[in-house]
Amino acid sequence: MTSLKSKPLGVWMCAALVVGNMIGSGVFMLPASLAPYGWNAVIAWVLTIGGSLCLAYVFAKLAGAFPRAGGPFAYTEEAFGRAPGFLVAWSYWISVWVANAAIAIAAVSYLSVFLPGVAKVPALPALLTVAVVWAATAINCMGARSAGWTQMVTTVLKLVPLVAVAGLALSVLLQKGPAAVTPFEPSLLSGGSITAAAALTLWALLGVETATIPADKVKDPARTIPRATLAGTAFAGLVYLVVSSGVLLLTPTAALQGSNAPFVDFVTYHGGGDFRLALAGFAAISALGALNGWSLIQGELPAAMAREGVFPAWFAKTSANGTPVRAHLASSVLVTILVLMNYAKSMADAFTFMALLSTTSTLFAYLFCSLAVLRLQRQGRMVRSKALGAVAALGAVYSIWTFYGAGWSVTFWGLVLLAVGAPVYWLMRRTA
C-alpha cells in the first residue's frame, strides 16, 4: 500500500499549485501587453475566464474518472491511444518550459526595479534570469513536499500586492469617479482585437490542469484534484478580472505600453511612489512562486511519460526522495537555452513572445482533453451527461478560437515544435 508520506500533496497544496501557477507573472506583466487593446481586453478577460472554467470542469471530471499521473497525456491516451497522447504530452511539456522562461523573465523584470542599471548591461538580464531558473530547479530537486510548501507560502505572499492594488483602484474610483476610467467607445471594439487579446489573457490562466500532473503524489486524487482545480480556477479568474482590468482602465495606454513593471507604473502614476519598491518585491515573489510551481510540473510530466514508456527511461530515474532529478535538469537546460536565445530582445518583447508560444503549445492539450471527454462518454467510460458534454464542447470551441487569436506566426512555431516530437515517438517505438 502506498504510504501517505509518499503522497505529500493535499487539497490545500493542490489548490495552491493551481492558484500559484495561474497568479504568477501574468497578472503583473500583462497590462503592458494588453494596453493597446483597451476595453477589448476586458471583454477578452471575461471570455477567457468562462473558457477556463469550462476547461477546469473538463479536467476535474477527467481526474475523477482517471486519477493517473500525467494529466493531459493520460487522458488523451485513454481516449485516442498512445500516439496522440504522446504528441499532446510533448506539446504540453514544451509549453511548460517555455512558460518558465517567460515567468523567469518577469521575475527579473520586477527585480530590475531595485537595480535600474541591470537592463543597461548587455546579457546581464539573461544571466540573472538563468540564475533564477536554476534556483527554482534546486528547490524542486529537494522533493515535492518542499516545492509544495514553497508554493503555499509564495501564494499567500503574492496576494498582498493584489489586494493593495485593488484597494488603490477602488480609492481612485471613489475620488475621481467614472472620469478616471478609460472611456468605453463601442466603435473601438472589434472581434479581431478581442480574439488577439484573448490569446494573451489565456496565458495568465494557464494552469487549470496542473493539479492533475503529479496525481501519484496527491492524497485521494479522485476527490482532491477536482476540488482544487475548480476552486483554484474560479478564485484566480476573479482576481485577474478585478485587478488587471483596474490597472488597464485606470492608467494611460502610453504609461503601460512596453513597461517592464506595469503594476509599479500604475502605483507611481496615482501617487503611490512610496510603495513602488515593496510592490515590485511582492511582484517578483509572485513570479518566483509561479516558477516554482511550473518547475514541479516540468519535471513530473516527462518522468510520468518515461514511466509509461513513451519517453526515454532516463527521465524516470528518481532520487532517494522520489524526485525525478534528471527530468528537472533536462527541462531547465532547455529553459536556459531559450532565455539565452532571446536575450537580445527587450524583457517586455521576450515575455510577450514566450507567453504566446507557451499558450499555443498548451492549447493542443486543452483541445484534445475536451474532445477526450466527448469520446469517452460515447465509449461509456465516463458518465453520460448532457451538461458535461456541452461544457467539453465549449472547451473545444474555446481552444480553437484562441488558436486563431494567437496569430499565424506563433501558431506556426507551435506546430514546428509539435512536429519535432514525431521522430522522438518513432525512435521510442523502435527501441521498445
Tab-separated table of C-alpha atoms in Angstrom:
chain	number	residue	atom	x	y	z
A	1	MET	CA	0.000	0.000	0.000
A	2	THR	CA	1.285	3.493	-0.844
A	3	SER	CA	2.012	5.459	2.315
A	4	LEU	CA	0.648	8.938	2.973
A	5	LYS	CA	4.227	10.139	3.328
A	6	SER	CA	4.813	9.303	-0.349
A	7	LYS	CA	1.697	11.351	-1.229
A	8	PRO	CA	2.576	14.743	0.278
A	9	LEU	CA	0.136	16.905	-1.717
A	10	GLY	CA	-3.237	17.517	-0.053
A	11	VAL	CA	-6.130	19.720	-1.172
A	12	TRP	CA	-4.549	22.954	0.095
A	13	MET	CA	-1.227	22.286	-1.616
A	14	CYS	CA	-3.012	21.294	-4.842
A	15	ALA	CA	-5.163	24.430	-4.710
A	16	ALA	CA	-2.021	26.487	-4.065
A	17	LEU	CA	-0.424	24.794	-7.082
A	18	VAL	CA	-3.366	25.792	-9.307
A	19	VAL	CA	-3.727	29.341	-7.944
A	20	GLY	CA	0.015	29.873	-7.633
A	21	ASN	CA	0.680	28.731	-11.198
A	22	MET	CA	-2.111	30.927	-12.547
A	23	ILE	CA	-1.399	34.032	-10.493
A	24	GLY	CA	2.238	34.430	-11.345
A	25	SER	CA	3.830	36.703	-13.888
A	26	GLY	CA	0.687	37.222	-15.953
A	27	VAL	CA	-1.216	39.489	-13.601
A	28	PHE	CA	1.850	41.706	-13.166
A	29	MET	CA	3.162	41.798	-16.755
A	30	LEU	CA	0.093	41.509	-18.987
A	31	PRO	CA	-1.212	45.088	-18.534
A	32	ALA	CA	1.735	46.198	-20.684
A	33	SER	CA	0.949	43.646	-23.414
A	34	LEU	CA	-2.803	44.358	-23.270
A	35	ALA	CA	-2.538	48.161	-23.133
A	36	PRO	CA	-3.222	48.678	-26.879
A	37	TYR	CA	-6.491	46.722	-26.667
A	38	GLY	CA	-8.311	48.828	-24.051
A	39	TRP	CA	-11.863	47.640	-23.414
A	40	ASN	CA	-11.339	44.802	-25.894
A	41	ALA	CA	-9.008	43.288	-23.286
A	42	VAL	CA	-11.666	43.495	-20.554
A	43	ILE	CA	-14.111	41.569	-22.746
A	44	ALA	CA	-11.320	39.104	-23.535
A	45	TRP	CA	-10.821	38.568	-19.786
A	46	VAL	CA	-14.497	37.700	-19.317
A	47	LEU	CA	-14.450	35.233	-22.223
A	48	THR	CA	-11.146	33.725	-21.073
A	49	ILE	CA	-12.407	33.181	-17.534
A	50	GLY	CA	-15.521	31.484	-18.938
A	51	GLY	CA	-13.412	29.266	-21.201
A	52	SER	CA	-11.011	28.440	-18.370
A	53	LEU	CA	-13.870	27.397	-16.091
A	54	CYS	CA	-15.116	25.065	-18.847
A	55	LEU	CA	-11.629	23.566	-19.124
A	56	ALA	CA	-11.320	23.311	-15.335
A	57	TYR	CA	-14.582	21.338	-15.242
A	58	VAL	CA	-13.274	19.073	-18.018
A	59	PHE	CA	-10.053	18.348	-16.122
A	60	ALA	CA	-11.905	17.895	-12.838
A	61	LYS	CA	-14.144	15.213	-14.361
A	62	LEU	CA	-11.246	13.506	-16.143
A	63	ALA	CA	-9.208	13.463	-12.923
A	64	GLY	CA	-12.123	11.911	-11.053
A	65	ALA	CA	-12.582	9.207	-13.693
A	66	PHE	CA	-8.878	8.526	-14.349
A	67	PRO	CA	-6.734	9.531	-11.328
A	68	ARG	CA	-3.442	8.796	-13.113
A	69	ALA	CA	-0.232	10.802	-13.112
A	70	GLY	CA	0.493	12.635	-16.347
A	71	GLY	CA	-2.649	14.748	-16.700
A	72	PRO	CA	-3.282	15.671	-20.372
A	73	PHE	CA	-1.110	12.792	-21.612
A	74	ALA	CA	-3.007	10.235	-19.536
A	75	TYR	CA	-6.457	11.476	-20.567
A	76	THR	CA	-5.633	11.783	-24.273
A	77	GLU	CA	-4.131	8.295	-24.266
A	78	GLU	CA	-7.250	6.885	-22.596
A	79	ALA	CA	-9.444	8.329	-25.354
A	80	PHE	CA	-7.332	8.294	-28.516
A	81	GLY	CA	-4.385	5.967	-27.952
A	82	ARG	CA	-0.683	6.259	-27.302
A	83	ALA	CA	0.476	8.294	-30.324
A	84	PRO	CA	-1.963	11.218	-29.825
A	85	GLY	CA	-1.282	11.011	-26.089
A	86	PHE	CA	2.434	11.363	-26.696
A	87	LEU	CA	2.052	14.355	-29.036
A	88	VAL	CA	-0.208	16.133	-26.542
A	89	ALA	CA	2.242	15.465	-23.709
A	90	TRP	CA	5.137	16.595	-25.894
A	91	SER	CA	3.442	19.896	-26.786
A	92	TYR	CA	2.397	20.402	-23.172
A	93	TRP	CA	5.921	19.790	-21.892
A	94	ILE	CA	7.194	22.353	-24.406
A	95	SER	CA	4.598	24.837	-23.181
A	96	VAL	CA	5.756	24.369	-19.585
A	97	TRP	CA	9.449	25.040	-20.103
A	98	VAL	CA	8.670	27.907	-22.474
A	99	ALA	CA	6.360	29.297	-19.777
A	100	ASN	CA	9.140	29.002	-17.222
A	101	ALA	CA	11.377	31.107	-19.440
A	102	ALA	CA	8.685	33.803	-19.623
A	103	ILE	CA	8.000	33.666	-15.876
A	104	ALA	CA	11.693	33.919	-15.013
A	105	ILE	CA	11.990	36.939	-17.315
A	106	ALA	CA	9.046	38.535	-15.490
A	107	ALA	CA	10.690	37.927	-12.108
A	108	VAL	CA	13.938	39.573	-13.212
A	109	SER	CA	11.960	42.371	-14.860
A	110	TYR	CA	10.464	43.315	-11.494
A	111	LEU	CA	13.736	42.776	-9.649
A	112	SER	CA	15.277	45.311	-12.051
A	113	VAL	CA	13.266	47.994	-10.227
A	114	PHE	CA	15.750	47.546	-7.365
A	115	LEU	CA	18.710	47.534	-9.766
A	116	PRO	CA	17.885	50.088	-12.504
A	117	GLY	CA	21.192	49.550	-14.263
A	118	VAL	CA	20.566	45.853	-14.963
A	119	ALA	CA	18.834	46.388	-18.296
A	120	LYS	CA	21.705	48.598	-19.493
A	121	VAL	CA	24.372	45.897	-19.113
A	122	PRO	CA	24.478	43.529	-22.119
A	123	ALA	CA	23.488	39.941	-21.297
A	124	LEU	CA	23.124	40.644	-17.548
A	125	PRO	CA	19.293	40.295	-17.544
A	126	ALA	CA	19.670	36.936	-19.304
A	127	LEU	CA	22.254	35.704	-16.788
A	128	LEU	CA	20.072	36.755	-13.843
A	129	THR	CA	17.099	35.011	-15.465
A	130	VAL	CA	19.102	31.802	-15.823
A	131	ALA	CA	20.161	32.033	-12.159
A	132	VAL	CA	16.507	32.335	-11.100
A	133	VAL	CA	15.584	29.278	-13.199
A	134	TRP	CA	18.221	27.122	-11.550
A	135	ALA	CA	17.290	28.306	-8.055
A	136	ALA	CA	13.725	27.053	-8.658
A	137	THR	CA	15.128	23.811	-10.056
A	138	ALA	CA	17.183	23.282	-6.897
A	139	ILE	CA	14.108	23.709	-4.673
A	140	ASN	CA	12.153	21.162	-6.707
A	141	CYS	CA	15.012	18.677	-6.665
A	142	MET	CA	14.668	18.666	-2.866
A	143	GLY	CA	11.286	16.955	-3.276
A	144	ALA	CA	7.583	17.575	-3.953
A	145	ARG	CA	6.888	18.467	-0.322
A	146	SER	CA	9.498	21.239	-0.316
A	147	ALA	CA	8.056	22.559	-3.569
A	148	GLY	CA	4.524	22.311	-2.132
A	149	TRP	CA	5.337	24.319	0.995
A	150	THR	CA	7.200	26.909	-1.065
A	151	GLN	CA	4.131	27.189	-3.272
A	152	MET	CA	1.783	27.752	-0.329
A	153	VAL	CA	3.982	30.473	1.175
A	154	THR	CA	4.516	32.344	-2.096
A	155	THR	CA	0.805	32.067	-2.993
A	156	VAL	CA	-0.141	33.816	0.252
A	157	LEU	CA	2.547	36.475	-0.225
A	158	LYS	CA	1.568	37.218	-3.825
A	159	LEU	CA	-1.981	38.096	-2.747
A	160	VAL	CA	-0.682	41.043	-0.680
A	161	PRO	CA	0.123	43.355	-3.629
A	162	LEU	CA	-3.035	42.299	-5.460
A	163	VAL	CA	-5.184	43.369	-2.508
A	164	ALA	CA	-3.181	46.616	-2.277
A	165	VAL	CA	-3.596	47.412	-5.982
A	166	ALA	CA	-7.309	46.558	-5.884
A	167	GLY	CA	-7.643	48.913	-2.903
A	168	LEU	CA	-5.804	51.692	-4.753
A	169	ALA	CA	-8.009	51.200	-7.826
A	170	LEU	CA	-11.121	51.449	-5.645
A	171	SER	CA	-9.730	54.578	-3.977
A	172	VAL	CA	-9.081	56.207	-7.354
A	173	LEU	CA	-12.621	55.418	-8.477
A	174	LEU	CA	-14.131	56.841	-5.274
A	175	GLN	CA	-12.060	60.024	-5.504
A	176	LYS	CA	-12.239	60.742	-9.234
A	177	GLY	CA	-15.367	58.869	-10.249
A	178	PRO	CA	-16.033	57.456	-13.739
A	179	ALA	CA	-13.856	60.180	-15.267
A	180	ALA	CA	-10.776	58.221	-14.170
A	181	VAL	CA	-11.750	55.221	-16.300
A	182	THR	CA	-10.744	54.871	-19.946
A	183	PRO	CA	-13.926	55.847	-21.844
A	184	PHE	CA	-15.954	52.980	-23.268
A	185	GLU	CA	-16.250	53.555	-27.010
A	186	PRO	CA	-18.197	50.804	-28.821
A	187	SER	CA	-16.692	51.921	-32.138
A	188	LEU	CA	-13.254	50.764	-30.921
A	189	LEU	CA	-14.447	47.254	-30.122
A	190	SER	CA	-13.648	44.599	-32.710
A	191	GLY	CA	-13.801	40.839	-32.883
A	192	GLY	CA	-10.204	40.696	-34.106
A	193	SER	CA	-8.886	42.736	-31.177
A	194	ILE	CA	-10.876	40.729	-28.632
A	195	THR	CA	-9.608	37.479	-30.137
A	196	ALA	CA	-5.980	38.671	-30.162
A	197	ALA	CA	-6.255	39.873	-26.566
A	198	ALA	CA	-7.819	36.563	-25.514
A	199	ALA	CA	-4.714	34.671	-26.620
A	200	LEU	CA	-2.722	36.771	-24.152
A	201	THR	CA	-5.244	36.611	-21.308
A	202	LEU	CA	-5.294	32.816	-21.522
A	203	TRP	CA	-1.563	32.881	-20.769
A	204	ALA	CA	-2.450	34.280	-17.351
A	205	LEU	CA	-4.912	31.464	-16.655
A	206	LEU	CA	-2.788	28.584	-17.900
A	207	GLY	CA	-2.614	26.063	-15.101
A	208	VAL	CA	-6.166	24.740	-14.733
A	209	GLU	CA	-4.700	21.275	-15.250
A	210	THR	CA	-1.608	21.468	-13.039
A	211	ALA	CA	-3.029	19.537	-10.090
A	212	THR	CA	-3.593	16.548	-12.418
A	213	ILE	CA	0.094	16.135	-13.382
A	214	PRO	CA	1.548	14.851	-10.066
A	215	ALA	CA	-1.529	12.696	-9.299
A	216	ASP	CA	0.671	9.917	-7.927
A	217	LYS	CA	1.818	12.316	-5.199
A	218	VAL	CA	-1.698	13.524	-4.263
A	219	LYS	CA	-3.704	12.227	-1.318
A	220	ASP	CA	-7.049	10.783	-2.545
A	221	PRO	CA	-6.600	12.203	-6.083
A	222	ALA	CA	-10.123	11.315	-7.270
A	223	ARG	CA	-11.574	13.809	-4.743
A	224	THR	CA	-8.708	16.198	-4.075
A	225	ILE	CA	-7.813	17.138	-7.663
A	226	PRO	CA	-11.332	18.091	-8.867
A	227	ARG	CA	-11.967	20.243	-5.775
A	228	ALA	CA	-8.615	22.012	-6.026
A	229	THR	CA	-8.970	22.521	-9.793
A	230	LEU	CA	-12.427	24.126	-9.766
A	231	ALA	CA	-11.931	26.256	-6.650
A	232	GLY	CA	-8.476	27.412	-7.722
A	233	THR	CA	-9.592	28.393	-11.231
A	234	ALA	CA	-12.635	30.341	-10.018
A	235	PHE	CA	-10.578	32.239	-7.436
A	236	ALA	CA	-7.748	33.074	-9.844
A	237	GLY	CA	-10.197	34.202	-12.542
A	238	LEU	CA	-11.941	36.618	-10.177
A	239	VAL	CA	-8.628	38.086	-9.020
A	240	TYR	CA	-7.462	38.619	-12.596
A	241	LEU	CA	-10.678	40.270	-13.740
A	242	VAL	CA	-10.717	42.775	-10.872
A	243	VAL	CA	-7.025	43.615	-10.604
A	244	SER	CA	-5.861	43.519	-14.227
A	245	SER	CA	-8.867	45.441	-15.537
A	246	GLY	CA	-8.350	48.053	-12.829
A	247	VAL	CA	-4.733	48.655	-13.830
A	248	LEU	CA	-5.593	48.606	-17.529
A	249	LEU	CA	-8.505	51.053	-17.395
A	250	LEU	CA	-7.134	53.484	-14.799
A	251	THR	CA	-3.719	54.087	-16.393
A	252	PRO	CA	-2.990	55.853	-19.716
A	253	THR	CA	-2.021	53.478	-22.504
A	254	ALA	CA	1.233	55.363	-23.087
A	255	ALA	CA	2.300	54.732	-19.483
A	256	LEU	CA	1.716	50.974	-19.725
A	257	GLN	CA	2.759	50.043	-23.252
A	258	GLY	CA	6.223	48.470	-23.236
A	259	SER	CA	6.546	48.808	-19.459
A	260	ASN	CA	8.840	46.360	-17.649
A	261	ALA	CA	6.828	46.766	-14.421
A	262	PRO	CA	3.259	47.945	-15.205
A	263	PHE	CA	1.954	47.496	-11.639
A	264	VAL	CA	4.733	49.730	-10.324
A	265	ASP	CA	3.928	52.296	-13.024
A	266	PHE	CA	0.240	52.154	-12.033
A	267	VAL	CA	1.067	52.895	-8.389
A	268	THR	CA	3.538	55.631	-9.348
A	269	TYR	CA	1.040	57.274	-11.728
A	270	HIS	CA	-1.548	57.507	-8.967
A	271	GLY	CA	0.886	58.959	-6.438
A	272	GLY	CA	1.862	55.787	-4.614
A	273	GLY	CA	5.581	56.076	-5.217
A	274	ASP	CA	6.425	55.322	-1.586
A	275	PHE	CA	5.181	51.765	-2.092
A	276	ARG	CA	6.655	51.044	-5.505
A	277	LEU	CA	9.665	49.109	-4.190
A	278	ALA	CA	7.515	46.973	-1.901
A	279	LEU	CA	5.106	46.285	-4.767
A	280	ALA	CA	7.947	45.341	-7.093
A	281	GLY	CA	9.293	42.968	-4.445
A	282	PHE	CA	5.953	41.219	-3.997
A	283	ALA	CA	5.513	41.003	-7.777
A	284	ALA	CA	8.906	39.335	-8.063
A	285	ILE	CA	7.942	36.896	-5.278
A	286	SER	CA	4.731	36.119	-7.168
A	287	ALA	CA	6.621	35.298	-10.351
A	288	LEU	CA	9.146	33.226	-8.396
A	289	GLY	CA	6.286	31.289	-6.782
A	290	ALA	CA	4.774	30.534	-10.183
A	291	LEU	CA	8.190	29.487	-11.454
A	292	ASN	CA	8.469	27.092	-8.510
A	293	GLY	CA	5.088	25.517	-9.297
A	294	TRP	CA	5.706	25.186	-13.018
A	295	SER	CA	9.170	23.775	-12.333
A	296	LEU	CA	7.459	20.975	-10.410
A	297	ILE	CA	5.337	20.261	-13.495
A	298	GLN	CA	8.244	20.416	-15.973
A	299	GLY	CA	9.948	17.607	-14.061
A	300	GLU	CA	6.956	15.439	-13.174
A	301	LEU	CA	5.468	15.325	-16.692
A	302	PRO	CA	8.444	13.842	-18.601
A	303	ALA	CA	9.019	11.454	-15.687
A	304	ALA	CA	5.411	10.237	-15.952
A	305	MET	CA	5.815	9.844	-19.723
A	306	ALA	CA	9.011	7.849	-19.194
A	307	ARG	CA	7.244	5.525	-16.750
A	308	GLU	CA	4.589	4.955	-19.415
A	309	GLY	CA	7.295	4.007	-21.927
A	310	VAL	CA	6.784	6.898	-24.366
A	311	PHE	CA	9.802	8.893	-23.212
A	312	PRO	CA	13.372	7.663	-22.623
A	313	ALA	CA	13.635	5.705	-19.369
A	314	TRP	CA	16.475	8.032	-18.372
A	315	PHE	CA	13.857	10.662	-17.411
A	316	ALA	CA	12.106	8.311	-14.967
A	317	LYS	CA	15.133	7.894	-12.702
A	318	THR	CA	14.384	9.340	-9.259
A	319	SER	CA	16.459	10.363	-6.258
A	320	ALA	CA	16.133	8.847	-2.780
A	321	ASN	CA	13.164	11.133	-2.010
A	322	GLY	CA	11.320	10.124	-5.203
A	323	THR	CA	12.150	13.276	-7.165
A	324	PRO	CA	12.789	12.919	-10.943
A	325	VAL	CA	16.007	14.946	-10.771
A	326	ARG	CA	17.118	14.089	-14.309
A	327	ALA	CA	13.831	15.301	-15.791
A	328	HIS	CA	14.144	18.552	-13.834
A	329	LEU	CA	17.703	19.120	-15.006
A	330	ALA	CA	16.950	18.373	-18.673
A	331	SER	CA	13.935	20.698	-18.682
A	332	SER	CA	15.882	23.520	-17.049
A	333	VAL	CA	18.655	23.190	-19.637
A	334	LEU	CA	16.019	23.828	-22.335
A	335	VAL	CA	14.707	26.850	-20.411
A	336	THR	CA	18.247	28.194	-20.201
A	337	ILE	CA	18.815	27.802	-23.950
A	338	LEU	CA	15.549	29.605	-24.748
A	339	VAL	CA	16.378	32.508	-22.429
A	340	LEU	CA	19.847	32.944	-23.913
A	341	MET	CA	18.461	32.797	-27.467
A	342	ASN	CA	16.083	35.699	-26.721
A	343	TYR	CA	18.247	37.929	-24.537
A	344	ALA	CA	18.698	40.482	-27.346
A	345	LYS	CA	15.000	41.400	-27.134
A	346	SER	CA	13.633	43.775	-24.507
A	347	MET	CA	12.237	41.985	-21.469
A	348	ALA	CA	8.683	43.026	-22.398
A	349	ASP	CA	9.005	41.779	-26.001
A	350	ALA	CA	10.632	38.499	-24.957
A	351	PHE	CA	7.900	37.946	-22.367
A	352	THR	CA	5.086	38.534	-24.885
A	353	PHE	CA	6.551	36.162	-27.495
A	354	MET	CA	7.177	33.357	-24.999
A	355	ALA	CA	3.757	33.823	-23.406
A	356	LEU	CA	2.043	33.386	-26.784
A	357	LEU	CA	4.228	30.404	-27.736
A	358	SER	CA	3.513	28.698	-24.412
A	359	THR	CA	-0.217	29.375	-24.753
A	360	THR	CA	-0.315	27.926	-28.270
A	361	SER	CA	1.536	24.778	-27.205
A	362	THR	CA	-0.839	24.293	-24.258
A	363	LEU	CA	-3.916	24.652	-26.456
A	364	PHE	CA	-3.177	21.312	-28.135
A	365	ALA	CA	-3.610	19.653	-24.730
A	366	TYR	CA	-6.756	21.633	-23.900
A	367	LEU	CA	-8.365	20.805	-27.246
A	368	PHE	CA	-7.607	17.078	-27.089
A	369	CYS	CA	-8.699	16.742	-23.453
A	370	SER	CA	-12.021	18.434	-24.244
A	371	LEU	CA	-12.524	16.074	-27.185
A	372	ALA	CA	-11.431	13.160	-24.974
A	373	VAL	CA	-14.425	13.718	-22.693
A	374	LEU	CA	-16.809	13.516	-25.656
A	375	ARG	CA	-15.178	10.323	-26.950
A	376	LEU	CA	-15.006	8.646	-23.534
A	377	GLN	CA	-18.682	9.425	-22.972
A	378	ARG	CA	-19.587	7.775	-26.273
A	379	GLN	CA	-17.493	4.747	-25.286
A	380	GLY	CA	-19.355	4.509	-21.982
A	381	ARG	CA	-16.158	5.015	-19.971
A	382	MET	CA	-17.367	8.271	-18.436
A	383	VAL	CA	-20.791	9.099	-17.054
A	384	ARG	CA	-23.091	10.246	-19.854
A	385	SER	CA	-24.138	13.780	-19.003
A	386	LYS	CA	-25.514	16.401	-21.364
A	387	ALA	CA	-24.110	19.146	-19.149
A	388	LEU	CA	-20.595	17.666	-19.185
A	389	GLY	CA	-20.807	17.080	-22.946
A	390	ALA	CA	-21.874	20.679	-23.530
A	391	VAL	CA	-19.079	22.047	-21.330
A	392	ALA	CA	-16.494	19.848	-23.086
A	393	ALA	CA	-17.752	21.047	-26.489
A	394	LEU	CA	-17.464	24.668	-25.331
A	395	GLY	CA	-13.928	23.944	-24.113
A	396	ALA	CA	-13.004	22.596	-27.557
A	397	VAL	CA	-14.527	25.596	-29.369
A	398	TYR	CA	-12.779	27.977	-26.988
A	399	SER	CA	-9.416	26.277	-27.625
A	400	ILE	CA	-9.813	26.541	-31.411
A	401	TRP	CA	-10.845	30.208	-31.130
A	402	THR	CA	-7.769	31.033	-29.040
A	403	PHE	CA	-5.525	29.262	-31.568
A	404	TYR	CA	-6.806	31.749	-34.118
A	405	GLY	CA	-6.188	34.669	-31.769
A	406	ALA	CA	-2.549	33.745	-31.177
A	407	GLY	CA	-1.746	34.569	-34.801
A	408	TRP	CA	-0.166	32.544	-37.581
A	409	SER	CA	3.471	33.214	-36.656
A	410	VAL	CA	3.265	31.850	-33.110
A	411	THR	CA	0.940	29.001	-34.141
A	412	PHE	CA	3.464	28.040	-36.840
A	413	TRP	CA	6.266	27.750	-34.277
A	414	GLY	CA	3.962	25.754	-32.031
A	415	LEU	CA	3.297	23.314	-34.889
A	416	VAL	CA	7.021	23.076	-35.664
A	417	LEU	CA	7.826	22.170	-32.058
A	418	LEU	CA	4.966	19.658	-32.070
A	419	ALA	CA	6.305	18.060	-35.273
A	420	VAL	CA	9.726	17.615	-33.665
A	421	GLY	CA	8.080	15.149	-31.286
A	422	ALA	CA	7.139	12.745	-34.108
A	423	PRO	CA	10.663	11.318	-34.639
A	424	VAL	CA	11.117	11.054	-30.862
A	425	TYR	CA	7.989	8.899	-30.652
A	426	TRP	CA	9.131	6.834	-33.649
A	427	LEU	CA	12.513	6.171	-32.020
A	428	MET	CA	10.851	5.156	-28.762
A	429	ARG	CA	8.596	2.716	-30.641
A	430	ARG	CA	11.599	1.173	-32.389
A	431	THR	CA	13.548	0.685	-29.170
A	432	ALA	CA	10.552	-0.641	-27.220
